[in-house]
Amino acid sequence: MPVSAKISQAAWPRIAIFAESSDKLALRLAKALRNAGAHVCVVSLKSCGLAAGGLLGLRIPGFEDTPPDGAFVRSVPAGSFEQVTMRLGVLHALRELGVTVWNDARAIECCVDKSMATHLFIKAGLAVPDTYTAQSREEAAAIVSRECTAEGSAFVLKPLFGSQGRGLQLVRKPDDLPPEEENGGLYYLQRFVEPANEGGWQDYRLFVVGAEVIAGIKRVGQGWITNVKQGATPYPAPLTHELSETALRAARAVGADYAGVDLIRGRCGTLFTLEVNSSPAWSGLEAANPGVNVAGVLAERFLDAVARMVASSGRKARMRSRSRISAL
C-alpha cells in the first residue's frame, strides 16, 4: 500500500508546481495532483525569491507562512546568470527546509551542465561517446585535427546549456568551428555516433520516474538530429533490460527523481548515454504509448515521496489515498 494511503484524510498536502502559465503539461500535472487530493499552486520561479524578514526566509506566492509539503519543478525560467542562480537558490533552500523537491537544484544543475553530466556518467561506468571541452577556438581546432583523422569521423558541437536539438553543429574539420563569441568561448565536442543500421537515424528517449522506466520512445529522424521538436517521429521503444537499466543508472548518476534519458546504439553495438533531461516533456511519449498516463504516474509517485518525507519528519501534513487519479 502506498505510504500516502495510510495517512489520515484530515488534511491534504500543499504542493507547489514551479512552471510558467503557458506550460500545458504542468496544468495536466496539477489536475492529476488535485484529483489525488493535493492542494496545488502553480507558480513561476520568476515571482519567488529571498525574504530574510519573513518566517521562511523565502518569498513563494501561495506559501507565505509555511513551506509547501512538496515542490515539483517543471521549469527554471531563463534569465541572467544572477537570476538563474537565485532561482536555483530557492530550490536549494526548500530542500534545506525538508521539502520534497522533484527535481532538486543539484540534479537540475548536473543535467543542464552537459560537461558535469558526462563526468557523472563516466563515474557511474556508463558508456559515453568520446567527449572534450575547450575554452578557445585554437584548442578546439587542435582537438578536431587530432581526433578527426579517419574518414567519416566527426564531432557534434553542442551548447553546454541547451535542449531539444537546438544549436547542434556537425564538425568534421577545424574550419567548421564557429568563432568564440557565438558559443560563449566554450566548445563542448562529443564524438558523432552513427546509429546502428536499424532503419535510419534513430535514438531512444526513456522516461524514468523514481526507480522505474515507465515508457520509452524510439525517435526516427530524416537526418542525424532526432529530437521530436526537430521533426523526428516517435515510436514505442521496447523496454529491454539493457535500455531500462542504462536509463536508471544514468538518472541515478545525476540524482534525478524523474527524467528523460537519451541513449543511442552505435554501429559498434555499444549503447551510449548521451544526456539526461531533468524537466522532460512527454507529449511525444504519450503519442507513441497511448496507454501511458505520465501525469498520473508522476502525481502518484511524487505524492508517495512527499508522504514518506512528511512521515519521517513528524510533520502533521496528511493526504488521502490517490485511488481517484483519473486518466487525463
GROMACS .gro file of C-alpha atoms in nm:
model
  328
    1MET     CA    1   0.000   0.000   0.000
    2PRO     CA    2   0.143   0.345  -0.085
    3VAL     CA    3   0.257   0.542   0.217
    4SER     CA    4   0.006   0.816   0.142
    5ALA     CA    5  -0.285   0.569   0.158
    6LYS     CA    6  -0.205   0.507   0.526
    7ILE     CA    7  -0.227   0.872   0.625
    8SER     CA    8  -0.541   1.042   0.759
    9GLN     CA    9  -0.761   1.240   0.526
   10ALA     CA   10  -0.785   1.522   0.779
   11ALA     CA   11  -0.554   1.744   0.575
   12TRP     CA   12  -0.408   1.722   0.228
   13PRO     CA   13  -0.057   1.805   0.111
   14ARG     CA   14   0.022   2.151  -0.020
   15ILE     CA   15   0.214   2.127  -0.346
   16ALA     CA   16   0.395   2.395  -0.545
   17ILE     CA   17   0.449   2.333  -0.916
   18PHE     CA   18   0.717   2.563  -1.049
   19ALA     CA   19   0.617   2.632  -1.410
   20GLU     CA   20   0.517   2.905  -1.649
   21SER     CA   21   0.147   2.974  -1.715
   22SER     CA   22   0.182   2.855  -2.075
   23ASP     CA   23   0.301   2.508  -1.973
   24LYS     CA   24   0.011   2.278  -2.062
   25LEU     CA   25   0.186   1.973  -1.918
   26ALA     CA   26   0.217   2.150  -1.584
   27LEU     CA   27  -0.159   2.212  -1.586
   28ARG     CA   28  -0.221   1.844  -1.655
   29LEU     CA   29   0.006   1.750  -1.368
   30ALA     CA   30  -0.175   1.997  -1.141
   31LYS     CA   31  -0.507   1.834  -1.232
   32ALA     CA   32  -0.369   1.487  -1.154
   33LEU     CA   33  -0.236   1.605  -0.819
   34ARG     CA   34  -0.568   1.769  -0.731
   35ASN     CA   35  -0.753   1.451  -0.827
   36ALA     CA   36  -0.525   1.276  -0.580
   37GLY     CA   37  -0.629   1.512  -0.301
   38ALA     CA   38  -0.349   1.770  -0.304
   39HIS     CA   39  -0.379   2.146  -0.276
   40VAL     CA   40  -0.181   2.273  -0.574
   41CYS     CA   41  -0.043   2.615  -0.661
   42VAL     CA   42   0.130   2.670  -0.997
   43VAL     CA   43   0.387   2.945  -0.959
   44SER     CA   44   0.675   3.078  -1.165
   45LEU     CA   45   1.020   3.092  -1.010
   46LYS     CA   46   1.032   3.445  -1.156
   47SER     CA   47   0.800   3.555  -0.874
   48CYS     CA   48   0.996   3.384  -0.597
   49GLY     CA   49   1.299   3.500  -0.404
   50LEU     CA   50   1.466   3.575  -0.075
   51ALA     CA   51   1.268   3.735   0.208
   52ALA     CA   52   1.501   3.740   0.507
   53GLY     CA   53   1.245   3.922   0.720
   54GLY     CA   54   0.978   3.655   0.668
   55LEU     CA   55   0.907   3.336   0.855
   56LEU     CA   56   1.071   3.113   0.592
   57GLY     CA   57   1.340   3.341   0.458
   58LEU     CA   58   1.175   3.288   0.119
   59ARG     CA   59   0.905   3.453  -0.089
   60ILE     CA   60   0.686   3.196  -0.265
   61PRO     CA   61   0.338   3.317  -0.367
   62GLY     CA   62   0.075   3.095  -0.207
   63PHE     CA   63   0.313   2.976   0.066
   64GLU     CA   64   0.372   3.289   0.271
   65ASP     CA   65   0.351   3.129   0.617
   66THR     CA   66   0.465   2.769   0.576
   67PRO     CA   67   0.663   2.595   0.306
   68PRO     CA   68   0.489   2.355   0.071
   69ASP     CA   69   0.499   1.985   0.155
   70GLY     CA   70   0.634   1.920  -0.192
   71ALA     CA   71   0.768   2.119  -0.486
   72PHE     CA   72   0.761   1.983  -0.842
   73VAL     CA   73   0.988   2.166  -1.086
   74ARG     CA   74   0.867   2.178  -1.445
   75SER     CA   75   1.095   2.461  -1.548
   76VAL     CA   76   1.356   2.708  -1.429
   77PRO     CA   77   1.298   3.017  -1.646
   78ALA     CA   78   1.586   3.151  -1.849
   79GLY     CA   79   1.739   3.479  -1.738
   80SER     CA   80   2.067   3.640  -1.648
   81PHE     CA   81   2.330   3.436  -1.467
   82GLU     CA   82   2.234   3.615  -1.147
   83GLN     CA   83   1.859   3.550  -1.193
   84VAL     CA   84   1.902   3.180  -1.266
   85THR     CA   85   2.139   3.143  -0.970
   86MET     CA   86   1.881   3.297  -0.737
   87ARG     CA   87   1.601   3.078  -0.877
   88LEU     CA   88   1.807   2.767  -0.819
   89GLY     CA   89   1.884   2.906  -0.473
   90VAL     CA   90   1.511   2.897  -0.392
   91LEU     CA   91   1.509   2.525  -0.477
   92HIS     CA   92   1.821   2.466  -0.268
   93ALA     CA   93   1.654   2.647   0.025
   94LEU     CA   94   1.337   2.439   0.000
   95ARG     CA   95   1.540   2.121   0.016
   96GLU     CA   96   1.720   2.257   0.326
   97LEU     CA   97   1.377   2.316   0.483
   98GLY     CA   98   1.295   1.947   0.442
   99VAL     CA   99   1.064   1.991   0.142
  100THR     CA  100   1.047   1.711  -0.116
  101VAL     CA  101   1.168   1.868  -0.441
  102TRP     CA  102   1.147   1.691  -0.778
  103ASN     CA  103   1.397   1.752  -0.930
  104ASP     CA  104   1.608   1.932  -0.675
  105ALA     CA  105   1.853   2.205  -0.768
  106ARG     CA  106   2.162   1.987  -0.768
  107ALA     CA  107   2.008   1.738  -1.013
  108ILE     CA  108   1.895   2.023  -1.239
  109GLU     CA  109   2.241   2.178  -1.231
  110CYS     CA  110   2.405   1.845  -1.317
  111CYS     CA  111   2.168   1.784  -1.608
  112VAL     CA  112   2.185   2.136  -1.751
  113ASP     CA  113   2.565   2.132  -1.749
  114LYS     CA  114   2.645   1.868  -2.011
  115SER     CA  115   3.010   1.852  -1.904
  116MET     CA  116   2.918   1.763  -1.545
  117ALA     CA  117   2.656   1.512  -1.658
  118THR     CA  118   2.909   1.341  -1.884
  119HIS     CA  119   3.158   1.323  -1.597
  120LEU     CA  120   2.896   1.162  -1.373
  121PHE     CA  121   2.801   0.910  -1.644
  122ILE     CA  122   3.165   0.807  -1.676
  123LYS     CA  123   3.197   0.780  -1.297
  124ALA     CA  124   2.889   0.553  -1.295
  125GLY     CA  125   3.052   0.323  -1.552
  126LEU     CA  126   2.822   0.416  -1.840
  127ALA     CA  127   2.945   0.424  -2.199
  128VAL     CA  128   2.961   0.776  -2.343
  129PRO     CA  129   3.097   0.897  -2.678
  130ASP     CA  130   3.446   1.045  -2.662
  131THR     CA  131   3.394   1.397  -2.526
  132TYR     CA  132   3.619   1.701  -2.497
  133THR     CA  133   3.580   2.060  -2.383
  134ALA     CA  134   3.794   2.354  -2.494
  135GLN     CA  135   3.792   2.715  -2.381
  136SER     CA  136   3.933   2.862  -2.702
  137ARG     CA  137   3.882   2.804  -3.073
  138GLU     CA  138   4.251   2.728  -3.109
  139GLU     CA  139   4.232   2.448  -2.852
  140ALA     CA  140   3.913   2.310  -3.009
  141ALA     CA  141   4.073   2.316  -3.355
  142ALA     CA  142   4.367   2.114  -3.223
  143ILE     CA  143   4.130   1.851  -3.082
  144VAL     CA  144   3.939   1.824  -3.410
  145SER     CA  145   4.261   1.799  -3.611
  146ARG     CA  146   4.394   1.525  -3.385
  147GLU     CA  147   4.076   1.321  -3.347
  148CYS     CA  148   3.905   1.352  -3.687
  149THR     CA  149   4.166   1.169  -3.892
  150ALA     CA  150   3.960   0.868  -4.001
  151GLU     CA  151   3.728   0.901  -4.299
  152GLY     CA  152   3.379   0.999  -4.187
  153SER     CA  153   3.481   1.083  -3.832
  154ALA     CA  154   3.324   1.393  -3.681
  155PHE     CA  155   3.223   1.567  -3.361
  156VAL     CA  156   2.891   1.715  -3.259
  157LEU     CA  157   2.938   2.062  -3.116
  158LYS     CA  158   2.669   2.112  -2.852
  159PRO     CA  159   2.574   2.414  -2.645
  160LEU     CA  160   2.680   2.343  -2.288
  161PHE     CA  161   2.334   2.459  -2.180
  162GLY     CA  162   2.070   2.358  -2.434
  163SER     CA  163   1.797   2.110  -2.521
  164GLN     CA  164   1.555   1.991  -2.790
  165GLY     CA  165   1.830   1.966  -3.051
  166ARG     CA  166   1.881   2.341  -3.077
  167GLY     CA  167   2.226   2.472  -3.167
  168LEU     CA  168   2.383   2.139  -3.265
  169GLN     CA  169   2.657   2.152  -3.529
  170LEU     CA  170   2.846   1.875  -3.706
  171VAL     CA  171   3.222   1.938  -3.705
  172ARG     CA  172   3.445   1.740  -3.941
  173LYS     CA  173   3.738   1.983  -3.971
  174PRO     CA  174   3.868   2.284  -3.776
  175ASP     CA  175   3.715   2.529  -4.022
  176ASP     CA  176   3.369   2.405  -3.918
  177LEU     CA  177   3.414   2.551  -3.570
  178PRO     CA  178   3.228   2.877  -3.503
  179PRO     CA  179   3.404   3.182  -3.356
  180GLU     CA  180   3.427   3.203  -2.978
  181GLU     CA  181   3.173   3.484  -2.947
  182GLU     CA  182   2.900   3.258  -3.084
  183ASN     CA  183   2.923   2.999  -2.809
  184GLY     CA  184   3.047   3.186  -2.506
  185GLY     CA  185   3.404   3.075  -2.560
  186LEU     CA  186   3.330   2.714  -2.460
  187TYR     CA  187   3.342   2.424  -2.706
  188TYR     CA  188   3.172   2.102  -2.593
  189LEU     CA  189   3.266   1.839  -2.851
  190GLN     CA  190   3.119   1.490  -2.847
  191ARG     CA  191   3.213   1.217  -3.091
  192PHE     CA  192   2.947   1.179  -3.361
  193VAL     CA  193   2.784   0.837  -3.324
  194GLU     CA  194   2.638   0.685  -3.636
  195PRO     CA  195   2.342   0.475  -3.523
  196ALA     CA  196   2.324   0.102  -3.575
  197ASN     CA  197   2.169   0.013  -3.908
  198GLU     CA  198   1.817  -0.040  -3.775
  199GLY     CA  199   1.623   0.174  -4.019
  200GLY     CA  200   1.776   0.519  -4.047
  201TRP     CA  201   1.869   0.790  -3.800
  202GLN     CA  202   1.736   0.699  -3.460
  203ASP     CA  203   1.794   0.703  -3.088
  204TYR     CA  204   1.596   0.644  -2.769
  205ARG     CA  205   1.431   0.858  -2.503
  206LEU     CA  206   1.331   0.669  -2.189
  207PHE     CA  207   1.114   0.827  -1.920
  208VAL     CA  208   1.224   0.749  -1.566
  209VAL     CA  209   1.005   0.809  -1.261
  210GLY     CA  210   1.154   0.710  -0.929
  211ALA     CA  211   1.323   0.375  -0.974
  212GLU     CA  212   1.126   0.269  -1.280
  213VAL     CA  213   1.125   0.331  -1.654
  214ILE     CA  214   0.755   0.386  -1.726
  215ALA     CA  215   0.778   0.416  -2.106
  216GLY     CA  216   1.013   0.495  -2.389
  217ILE     CA  217   1.023   0.607  -2.747
  218LYS     CA  218   1.244   0.539  -3.044
  219ARG     CA  219   1.293   0.869  -3.227
  220VAL     CA  220   1.341   0.832  -3.600
  221GLY     CA  221   1.452   1.138  -3.795
  222GLN     CA  222   1.515   1.234  -4.155
  223GLY     CA  223   1.863   1.348  -4.055
  224TRP     CA  224   2.111   1.300  -3.774
  225ILE     CA  225   1.925   1.531  -3.531
  226THR     CA  226   1.649   1.308  -3.394
  227ASN     CA  227   1.468   1.529  -3.142
  228VAL     CA  228   1.089   1.523  -3.177
  229LYS     CA  229   1.085   1.905  -3.162
  230GLN     CA  230   1.311   1.900  -3.469
  231GLY     CA  231   1.070   1.684  -3.669
  232ALA     CA  232   1.160   1.327  -3.572
  233THR     CA  233   0.880   1.071  -3.543
  234PRO     CA  234   0.835   0.890  -3.210
  235TYR     CA  235   0.763   0.517  -3.197
  236PRO     CA  236   0.723   0.298  -2.889
  237ALA     CA  237   1.056   0.161  -2.772
  238PRO     CA  238   1.098  -0.194  -2.647
  239LEU     CA  239   1.188  -0.166  -2.280
  240THR     CA  240   1.465  -0.422  -2.284
  241HIS     CA  241   1.665  -0.488  -1.970
  242GLU     CA  242   1.969  -0.316  -2.124
  243LEU     CA  243   1.780   0.001  -2.221
  244SER     CA  244   1.594   0.023  -1.890
  245GLU     CA  245   1.894  -0.048  -1.670
  246THR     CA  246   2.111   0.203  -1.856
  247ALA     CA  247   1.844   0.473  -1.821
  248LEU     CA  248   1.802   0.407  -1.449
  249ARG     CA  249   2.177   0.421  -1.391
  250ALA     CA  250   2.200   0.750  -1.582
  251ALA     CA  251   1.916   0.907  -1.380
  252ARG     CA  252   2.073   0.790  -1.055
  253ALA     CA  253   2.411   0.926  -1.162
  254VAL     CA  254   2.276   1.283  -1.180
  255GLY     CA  255   2.039   1.242  -0.884
  256ALA     CA  256   1.719   1.289  -1.085
  257ASP     CA  257   1.387   1.169  -0.941
  258TYR     CA  258   1.220   1.192  -1.280
  259ALA     CA  259   1.397   1.234  -1.612
  260GLY     CA  260   1.410   1.181  -1.983
  261VAL     CA  261   1.722   0.980  -2.068
  262ASP     CA  262   1.866   0.990  -2.421
  263LEU     CA  263   2.051   0.681  -2.545
  264ILE     CA  264   2.190   0.577  -2.882
  265ARG     CA  265   2.326   0.247  -3.009
  266GLY     CA  266   2.627   0.287  -3.232
  267ARG     CA  267   2.721   0.070  -3.524
  268CYS     CA  268   2.975  -0.095  -3.297
  269GLY     CA  269   2.682  -0.228  -3.093
  270THR     CA  270   2.757  -0.017  -2.784
  271LEU     CA  271   2.468   0.159  -2.614
  272PHE     CA  272   2.586   0.513  -2.536
  273THR     CA  273   2.435   0.752  -2.283
  274LEU     CA  274   2.402   1.100  -2.435
  275GLU     CA  275   2.225   1.312  -2.174
  276VAL     CA  276   1.955   1.335  -1.909
  277ASN     CA  277   1.679   1.596  -1.926
  278SER     CA  278   1.566   1.700  -1.577
  279SER     CA  279   1.239   1.857  -1.696
  280PRO     CA  280   1.131   1.640  -1.988
  281ALA     CA  281   0.814   1.690  -2.188
  282TRP     CA  282   0.602   1.383  -2.251
  283SER     CA  283   0.356   1.461  -2.530
  284GLY     CA  284   0.554   1.261  -2.786
  285LEU     CA  285   0.599   0.978  -2.540
  286GLU     CA  286   0.224   0.950  -2.479
  287ALA     CA  287   0.150   0.977  -2.853
  288ALA     CA  288   0.368   0.672  -2.911
  289ASN     CA  289   0.243   0.492  -2.597
  290PRO     CA  290  -0.131   0.572  -2.579
  291GLY     CA  291  -0.187   0.356  -2.270
  292VAL     CA  292   0.056   0.560  -2.060
  293ASN     CA  293  -0.071   0.845  -1.839
  294VAL     CA  294   0.251   1.023  -1.747
  295ALA     CA  295   0.088   1.296  -1.537
  296GLY     CA  296  -0.099   1.034  -1.334
  297VAL     CA  297   0.216   0.830  -1.270
  298LEU     CA  298   0.415   1.140  -1.177
  299ALA     CA  299   0.143   1.253  -0.935
  300GLU     CA  300   0.126   0.912  -0.768
  301ARG     CA  301   0.500   0.861  -0.727
  302PHE     CA  302   0.564   1.222  -0.624
  303LEU     CA  303   0.296   1.218  -0.355
  304ASP     CA  304   0.434   0.890  -0.224
  305ALA     CA  305   0.773   1.059  -0.187
  306VAL     CA  306   0.610   1.359  -0.016
  307ALA     CA  307   0.426   1.126   0.223
  308ARG     CA  308   0.745   0.943   0.316
  309MET     CA  309   0.921   1.271   0.388
  310VAL     CA  310   0.629   1.402   0.593
  311ALA     CA  311   0.609   1.078   0.792
  312SER     CA  312   0.983   1.070   0.858
  313SER     CA  313   0.993   1.435   0.968
  314GLY     CA  314   0.695   1.410   1.200
  315ARG     CA  315   0.513   1.696   1.031
  316LYS     CA  316   0.134   1.693   1.052
  317ALA     CA  317   0.054   1.732   0.684
  318ARG     CA  318  -0.152   1.438   0.565
  319MET     CA  319  -0.300   1.314   0.242
  320ARG     CA  320  -0.573   1.083   0.126
  321SER     CA  321  -0.542   0.778  -0.096
  322ARG     CA  322  -0.477   0.852  -0.459
  323SER     CA  323  -0.716   0.593  -0.597
  324ARG     CA  324  -0.905   0.878  -0.771
  325ILE     CA  325  -0.624   0.964  -1.012
  326SER     CA  326  -0.802   0.953  -1.346
  327ALA     CA  327  -0.670   0.915  -1.696
  328LEU     CA  328  -0.620   1.258  -1.848
   0.00000   0.00000   0.00000
